[in-house]
Amino acid sequence: MPAVMGNSVMTTLKPILRFPAVRIVLAGLWVGGAVLIGQLVVGALRLLPGLHGALAGNALALLLMVPATAVAYRAYVRRIERRPVAELARRGAAREAGAGVAFGLGLFGAVIGVLWLLGVYRVWGLGGWAAALAALCGAAASGFIQEVLFRGILLRIIREAWGTGIGLACSALLFGLLHATSAGATVLSVLAIALEAGLLLGAAYLLTGRLWFAVGLHVGWDFANDGLFGTGVAGASGAPVRGLLDGALVGPTYLTGGALGVEVSAVAVVALIVATIALLARYRWGGPARHRRRWGAID
């Protein structure tokens, strides 16, 4: 009887679910609710003795919020869209995510290398393994959650309704607006992040037709920024984040990125735009199926 009732409800709602905005709102509520519950649980656990630090908080977010996000997204897709969750399929996931991490680390390393040669990036000493591990946990948690929301929901649904170009532009712009809450954010910085990071991560999703490569790229870039080179800033507070290296950006704002850090540096903007063009070119040339065959995601 419950299955019959469920099918009846879905039949009634089917015309409504054809509207992309309805699906985006439903998916956002479904996944966003899981993220919110996860945040509340993590916040409650952090009140316990010994769980106050950044490492404990980020580790809890990784262990609790990431699984909750994945389960909620899978449940939405299966119950509302009635299809397999191909974008989070496990086969080939480790290889795709690993390739994304390597790409993100290499891309950030290239940017830092140029800034070092220009005398803008300087290292004062070593940070510590705890700071690096905390950054890794935080990057993995935020990277996965943001990719599900911006690429798995926004880009995918808008693209299905209005095409790749509109989906890529809308998801990138909204991703840029997410960073408007950062300390020192400006219209120019929001547009820069949308143009570089938002488009790059969207291109990574398009290349594979799955989320894993984009998640890995997101994690690799953020971990290098916060956990390796110590050039990250802590969200709305704008406080510097110490990583494995105690580094800093010193010089003109157009190179350092100012309060928002290296992500809005002119060097990073150029590098990420070039990387985006390269990924989009590969997408146009081979498409998702060719890429998934390469990484063993499909037969």
Short mmCIF file of C-alpha atoms in Angstrom, two decimals:
data_model
loop_
_atom_site.label_atom_id
_atom_site.label_comp_id
_atom_site.label_asym_id
_atom_site.label_seq_id
_atom_site.Cartn_x
_atom_site.Cartn_y
_atom_site.Cartn_z
CA MET A 1 0.00 0.00 0.00
CA PRO A 2 2.72 2.63 0.84
CA ALA A 3 4.44 2.00 -2.50
CA VAL A 4 1.13 2.45 -4.34
CA MET A 5 0.47 5.70 -2.47
CA GLY A 6 3.99 6.90 -3.23
CA ASN A 7 3.54 6.23 -6.93
CA SER A 8 0.20 8.04 -6.87
CA VAL A 9 1.75 11.09 -5.24
CA MET A 10 4.60 11.12 -7.76
CA THR A 11 2.14 10.86 -10.65
CA THR A 12 0.27 13.89 -9.28
CA LEU A 13 3.46 15.89 -8.78
CA LYS A 14 5.08 14.94 -12.08
CA PRO A 15 3.80 17.99 -14.05
CA ILE A 16 5.03 20.30 -11.28
CA LEU A 17 8.45 18.65 -11.17
CA ARG A 18 9.01 19.54 -14.81
CA PHE A 19 9.74 23.10 -13.70
CA PRO A 20 13.50 23.43 -13.01
CA ALA A 21 12.96 25.97 -10.21
CA VAL A 22 10.74 23.52 -8.34
CA ARG A 23 13.33 20.76 -8.59
CA ILE A 24 16.12 23.11 -7.49
CA VAL A 25 14.11 24.25 -4.46
CA LEU A 26 13.18 20.68 -3.52
CA ALA A 27 16.74 19.45 -3.91
CA GLY A 28 18.06 22.46 -2.00
CA LEU A 29 15.66 21.88 0.87
CA TRP A 30 16.41 18.16 0.90
CA VAL A 31 20.20 18.52 0.91
CA GLY A 32 20.28 21.83 2.75
CA GLY A 33 18.19 20.33 5.55
CA ALA A 34 20.69 17.51 5.94
CA VAL A 35 23.59 19.99 6.00
CA LEU A 36 21.82 22.12 8.62
CA ILE A 37 21.11 19.11 10.83
CA GLY A 38 24.73 18.05 10.44
CA GLN A 39 25.91 21.51 11.49
CA LEU A 40 23.71 21.42 14.57
CA VAL A 41 25.01 17.98 15.56
CA VAL A 42 28.62 19.05 15.01
CA GLY A 43 28.00 22.22 17.02
CA ALA A 44 26.54 20.20 19.90
CA LEU A 45 29.42 17.70 19.88
CA ARG A 46 31.97 20.51 19.93
CA LEU A 47 30.66 21.52 23.35
CA LEU A 48 32.11 18.30 24.73
CA PRO A 49 35.55 18.45 26.40
CA GLY A 50 38.44 18.07 23.98
CA LEU A 51 36.43 18.88 20.85
CA HIS A 52 36.85 22.66 20.74
CA GLY A 53 39.72 23.02 18.29
CA ALA A 54 39.68 23.47 14.52
CA LEU A 55 40.92 19.93 13.90
CA ALA A 56 38.11 18.38 15.95
CA GLY A 57 35.46 20.58 14.36
CA ASN A 58 36.59 19.93 10.79
CA ALA A 59 37.00 16.21 11.42
CA LEU A 60 33.46 16.02 12.79
CA ALA A 61 32.17 17.91 9.76
CA LEU A 62 33.91 15.45 7.46
CA LEU A 63 32.68 12.38 9.32
CA LEU A 64 29.08 13.55 9.84
CA MET A 65 28.10 16.22 7.32
CA VAL A 66 29.59 14.64 4.19
CA PRO A 67 27.75 11.31 4.62
CA ALA A 68 24.54 13.19 5.50
CA THR A 69 24.86 15.28 2.32
CA ALA A 70 25.50 12.22 0.17
CA VAL A 71 22.58 10.27 1.65
CA ALA A 72 20.20 13.23 1.29
CA TYR A 73 21.21 13.86 -2.32
CA ARG A 74 20.89 10.20 -3.26
CA ALA A 75 17.49 10.04 -1.57
CA TYR A 76 16.28 13.12 -3.46
CA VAL A 77 17.43 11.81 -6.84
CA ARG A 78 15.94 8.36 -6.32
CA ARG A 79 12.63 9.47 -4.84
CA ILE A 80 11.95 12.67 -6.79
CA GLU A 81 13.82 12.29 -10.09
CA ARG A 82 13.43 8.49 -10.12
CA ARG A 83 16.78 7.63 -11.68
CA PRO A 84 20.17 6.13 -10.72
CA VAL A 85 22.54 8.59 -9.05
CA ALA A 86 25.15 8.35 -11.82
CA GLU A 87 26.94 11.55 -10.78
CA LEU A 88 27.89 9.96 -7.45
CA ALA A 89 28.43 6.40 -8.69
CA ARG A 90 31.18 4.69 -6.72
CA ARG A 91 32.91 2.94 -9.62
CA GLY A 92 35.98 4.94 -10.64
CA ALA A 93 35.27 7.52 -7.92
CA ALA A 94 38.64 7.21 -6.17
CA ARG A 95 40.60 7.61 -9.40
CA GLU A 96 38.55 10.60 -10.57
CA ALA A 97 38.72 12.31 -7.18
CA GLY A 98 42.45 11.57 -6.92
CA ALA A 99 43.05 13.07 -10.36
CA GLY A 100 41.07 16.14 -9.31
CA VAL A 101 43.11 16.53 -6.11
CA ALA A 102 46.36 16.26 -8.07
CA PHE A 103 45.11 18.81 -10.60
CA GLY A 104 44.04 21.22 -7.85
CA LEU A 105 47.34 20.88 -5.97
CA GLY A 106 49.34 21.33 -9.16
CA LEU A 107 47.32 24.34 -10.26
CA PHE A 108 47.67 26.08 -6.92
CA GLY A 109 51.36 25.16 -6.76
CA ALA A 110 51.90 26.77 -10.18
CA VAL A 111 50.20 29.97 -9.01
CA ILE A 112 52.27 30.08 -5.81
CA GLY A 113 55.43 29.36 -7.81
CA VAL A 114 54.82 32.39 -10.03
CA LEU A 115 54.06 34.57 -7.00
CA TRP A 116 57.25 33.34 -5.32
CA LEU A 117 59.31 34.18 -8.39
CA LEU A 118 57.74 37.66 -8.36
CA GLY A 119 58.75 38.05 -4.70
CA VAL A 120 55.13 38.19 -3.54
CA TYR A 121 54.92 34.86 -1.68
CA ARG A 122 57.24 34.55 1.30
CA VAL A 123 57.73 31.79 3.86
CA TRP A 124 58.56 32.74 7.43
CA GLY A 125 58.84 29.21 8.81
CA LEU A 126 56.91 26.02 9.44
CA GLY A 127 53.37 25.75 10.73
CA GLY A 128 52.34 22.33 12.04
CA TRP A 129 50.79 19.02 11.08
CA ALA A 130 47.65 19.71 13.15
CA ALA A 131 46.89 22.86 11.15
CA ALA A 132 47.48 21.00 7.87
CA LEU A 133 45.29 18.06 8.93
CA ALA A 134 42.53 20.41 10.06
CA ALA A 135 42.70 22.18 6.70
CA LEU A 136 42.51 18.85 4.86
CA CYS A 137 39.39 17.79 6.78
CA GLY A 138 37.79 21.19 6.26
CA ALA A 139 38.61 21.23 2.54
CA ALA A 140 37.22 17.73 2.05
CA ALA A 141 33.98 18.55 3.87
CA SER A 142 33.30 21.94 2.28
CA GLY A 143 34.47 20.79 -1.15
CA PHE A 144 32.08 17.84 -1.26
CA ILE A 145 29.08 19.75 0.11
CA GLN A 146 29.56 22.74 -2.20
CA GLU A 147 30.00 20.57 -5.28
CA VAL A 148 26.78 18.68 -4.55
CA LEU A 149 24.90 21.95 -4.15
CA PHE A 150 26.40 24.00 -6.99
CA ARG A 151 27.25 21.38 -9.59
CA GLY A 152 25.09 18.40 -8.61
CA ILE A 153 21.93 20.47 -8.16
CA LEU A 154 22.23 23.92 -9.75
CA LEU A 155 24.40 23.28 -12.80
CA ARG A 156 22.87 19.91 -13.62
CA ILE A 157 19.23 20.95 -13.37
CA ILE A 158 19.64 24.32 -15.11
CA ARG A 159 21.67 22.66 -17.85
CA GLU A 160 19.01 20.03 -18.44
CA ALA A 161 16.37 22.75 -18.79
CA TRP A 162 18.14 25.58 -20.63
CA GLY A 163 21.46 24.28 -21.90
CA THR A 164 25.09 24.02 -20.87
CA GLY A 165 26.02 27.68 -21.29
CA ILE A 166 23.23 29.03 -19.08
CA GLY A 167 23.76 26.31 -16.49
CA LEU A 168 27.49 27.01 -16.32
CA ALA A 169 26.99 30.78 -16.07
CA CYS A 170 24.25 30.62 -13.41
CA SER A 171 26.03 28.12 -11.18
CA ALA A 172 29.31 30.06 -11.46
CA LEU A 173 27.65 33.38 -10.59
CA LEU A 174 25.88 31.92 -7.57
CA PHE A 175 29.15 30.29 -6.47
CA GLY A 176 30.77 33.71 -6.63
CA LEU A 177 27.95 35.22 -4.58
CA LEU A 178 28.60 32.58 -1.90
CA HIS A 179 31.94 34.30 -1.30
CA ALA A 180 30.33 37.72 -0.87
CA THR A 181 30.25 37.01 2.89
CA SER A 182 34.06 36.93 3.07
CA ALA A 183 35.84 39.81 4.77
CA GLY A 184 36.68 42.56 2.29
CA ALA A 185 34.52 41.09 -0.47
CA THR A 186 33.69 43.43 -3.35
CA VAL A 187 31.69 43.18 -6.54
CA LEU A 188 34.96 42.71 -8.42
CA SER A 189 36.12 39.89 -6.13
CA VAL A 190 32.78 38.08 -6.39
CA LEU A 191 32.93 38.29 -10.19
CA ALA A 192 36.56 37.12 -10.18
CA ILE A 193 35.73 34.02 -8.12
CA ALA A 194 32.71 33.31 -10.30
CA LEU A 195 34.76 33.72 -13.47
CA GLU A 196 37.67 31.57 -12.35
CA ALA A 197 36.67 29.05 -9.69
CA GLY A 198 32.96 28.79 -10.52
CA LEU A 199 33.58 28.18 -14.22
CA LEU A 200 36.56 25.88 -13.58
CA LEU A 201 34.64 23.61 -11.23
CA GLY A 202 31.67 23.61 -13.58
CA ALA A 203 33.98 22.59 -16.43
CA ALA A 204 35.39 19.79 -14.26
CA TYR A 205 31.86 18.46 -13.74
CA LEU A 206 30.99 18.73 -17.43
CA LEU A 207 34.15 16.89 -18.44
CA THR A 208 33.19 13.75 -16.50
CA GLY A 209 29.43 14.06 -16.13
CA ARG A 210 30.07 13.17 -12.48
CA LEU A 211 30.98 15.05 -9.32
CA TRP A 212 34.15 13.28 -8.21
CA PHE A 213 36.70 15.10 -10.38
CA ALA A 214 35.21 18.48 -9.42
CA VAL A 215 35.18 17.50 -5.74
CA GLY A 216 38.83 16.46 -5.90
CA LEU A 217 39.83 19.66 -7.70
CA HIS A 218 37.98 21.76 -5.12
CA VAL A 219 39.58 19.87 -2.23
CA GLY A 220 43.08 20.00 -3.73
CA TRP A 221 42.94 23.76 -4.32
CA ASP A 222 41.51 24.58 -0.89
CA PHE A 223 43.92 22.25 0.92
CA ALA A 224 46.91 23.76 -0.85
CA ASN A 225 45.66 27.25 0.01
CA ASP A 226 44.90 26.61 3.67
CA GLY A 227 46.86 23.49 4.60
CA LEU A 228 50.12 23.59 2.64
CA PHE A 229 51.14 27.15 1.81
CA GLY A 230 49.30 29.02 4.58
CA THR A 231 47.78 31.63 2.27
CA GLY A 232 44.11 31.07 3.09
CA VAL A 233 41.82 33.39 5.02
CA ALA A 234 39.13 32.33 7.50
CA GLY A 235 35.83 33.22 5.84
CA ALA A 236 33.99 36.25 7.17
CA SER A 237 36.66 36.98 9.80
CA GLY A 238 39.41 37.46 7.23
CA ALA A 239 41.97 36.03 9.67
CA PRO A 240 44.98 34.29 8.06
CA VAL A 241 45.05 30.49 8.17
CA ARG A 242 48.34 28.83 9.08
CA GLY A 243 49.19 25.69 7.17
CA LEU A 244 52.17 23.35 6.97
CA LEU A 245 54.16 26.40 5.91
CA ASP A 246 53.86 29.72 7.71
CA GLY A 247 53.58 31.74 4.52
CA ALA A 248 52.24 35.12 3.53
CA LEU A 249 51.54 37.22 0.45
CA VAL A 250 53.30 40.58 0.49
CA GLY A 251 52.99 43.11 -2.31
CA PRO A 252 50.46 44.96 -4.45
CA THR A 253 46.82 43.96 -4.03
CA TYR A 254 46.38 42.94 -7.64
CA LEU A 255 48.99 40.21 -7.04
CA THR A 256 48.26 39.25 -3.43
CA GLY A 257 44.47 39.40 -3.70
CA GLY A 258 44.29 41.62 -0.62
CA ALA A 259 42.01 40.53 2.21
CA LEU A 260 40.55 37.71 0.10
CA GLY A 261 43.92 36.10 -0.54
CA VAL A 262 45.43 34.39 -3.54
CA GLU A 263 42.11 33.31 -5.05
CA VAL A 264 41.52 36.81 -6.42
CA SER A 265 45.14 37.46 -7.36
CA ALA A 266 45.60 38.39 -11.02
CA VAL A 267 47.95 35.41 -11.37
CA ALA A 268 45.30 33.01 -10.05
CA VAL A 269 42.59 34.52 -12.23
CA VAL A 270 44.67 34.06 -15.38
CA ALA A 271 45.79 30.54 -14.42
CA LEU A 272 42.28 29.34 -13.61
CA ILE A 273 40.77 30.86 -16.74
CA VAL A 274 43.40 29.07 -18.85
CA ALA A 275 42.66 25.81 -16.98
CA THR A 276 38.93 26.31 -17.54
CA ILE A 277 39.42 26.79 -21.27
CA ALA A 278 41.56 23.63 -21.38
CA LEU A 279 38.91 21.55 -19.56
CA LEU A 280 36.08 22.91 -21.72
CA ALA A 281 38.11 22.15 -24.84
CA ARG A 282 38.58 18.57 -23.68
CA TYR A 283 34.90 18.35 -22.88
CA ARG A 284 33.98 19.53 -26.38
CA TRP A 285 36.50 17.16 -27.92
CA GLY A 286 35.78 13.94 -26.06
CA GLY A 287 32.83 14.43 -23.72
CA PRO A 288 32.09 12.66 -20.43
CA ALA A 289 31.97 9.12 -21.85
CA ARG A 290 35.55 9.25 -23.16
CA HIS A 291 36.83 10.59 -19.84
CA ARG A 292 34.97 7.97 -17.77
CA ARG A 293 36.38 5.16 -19.93
CA ARG A 294 39.87 6.51 -19.28
CA TRP A 295 39.40 6.39 -15.52
CA GLY A 296 37.53 3.11 -15.43
CA ALA A 297 34.19 4.57 -14.42
CA ILE A 298 32.37 2.68 -17.19
CA ASP A 299 33.11 -0.32 -19.37
#
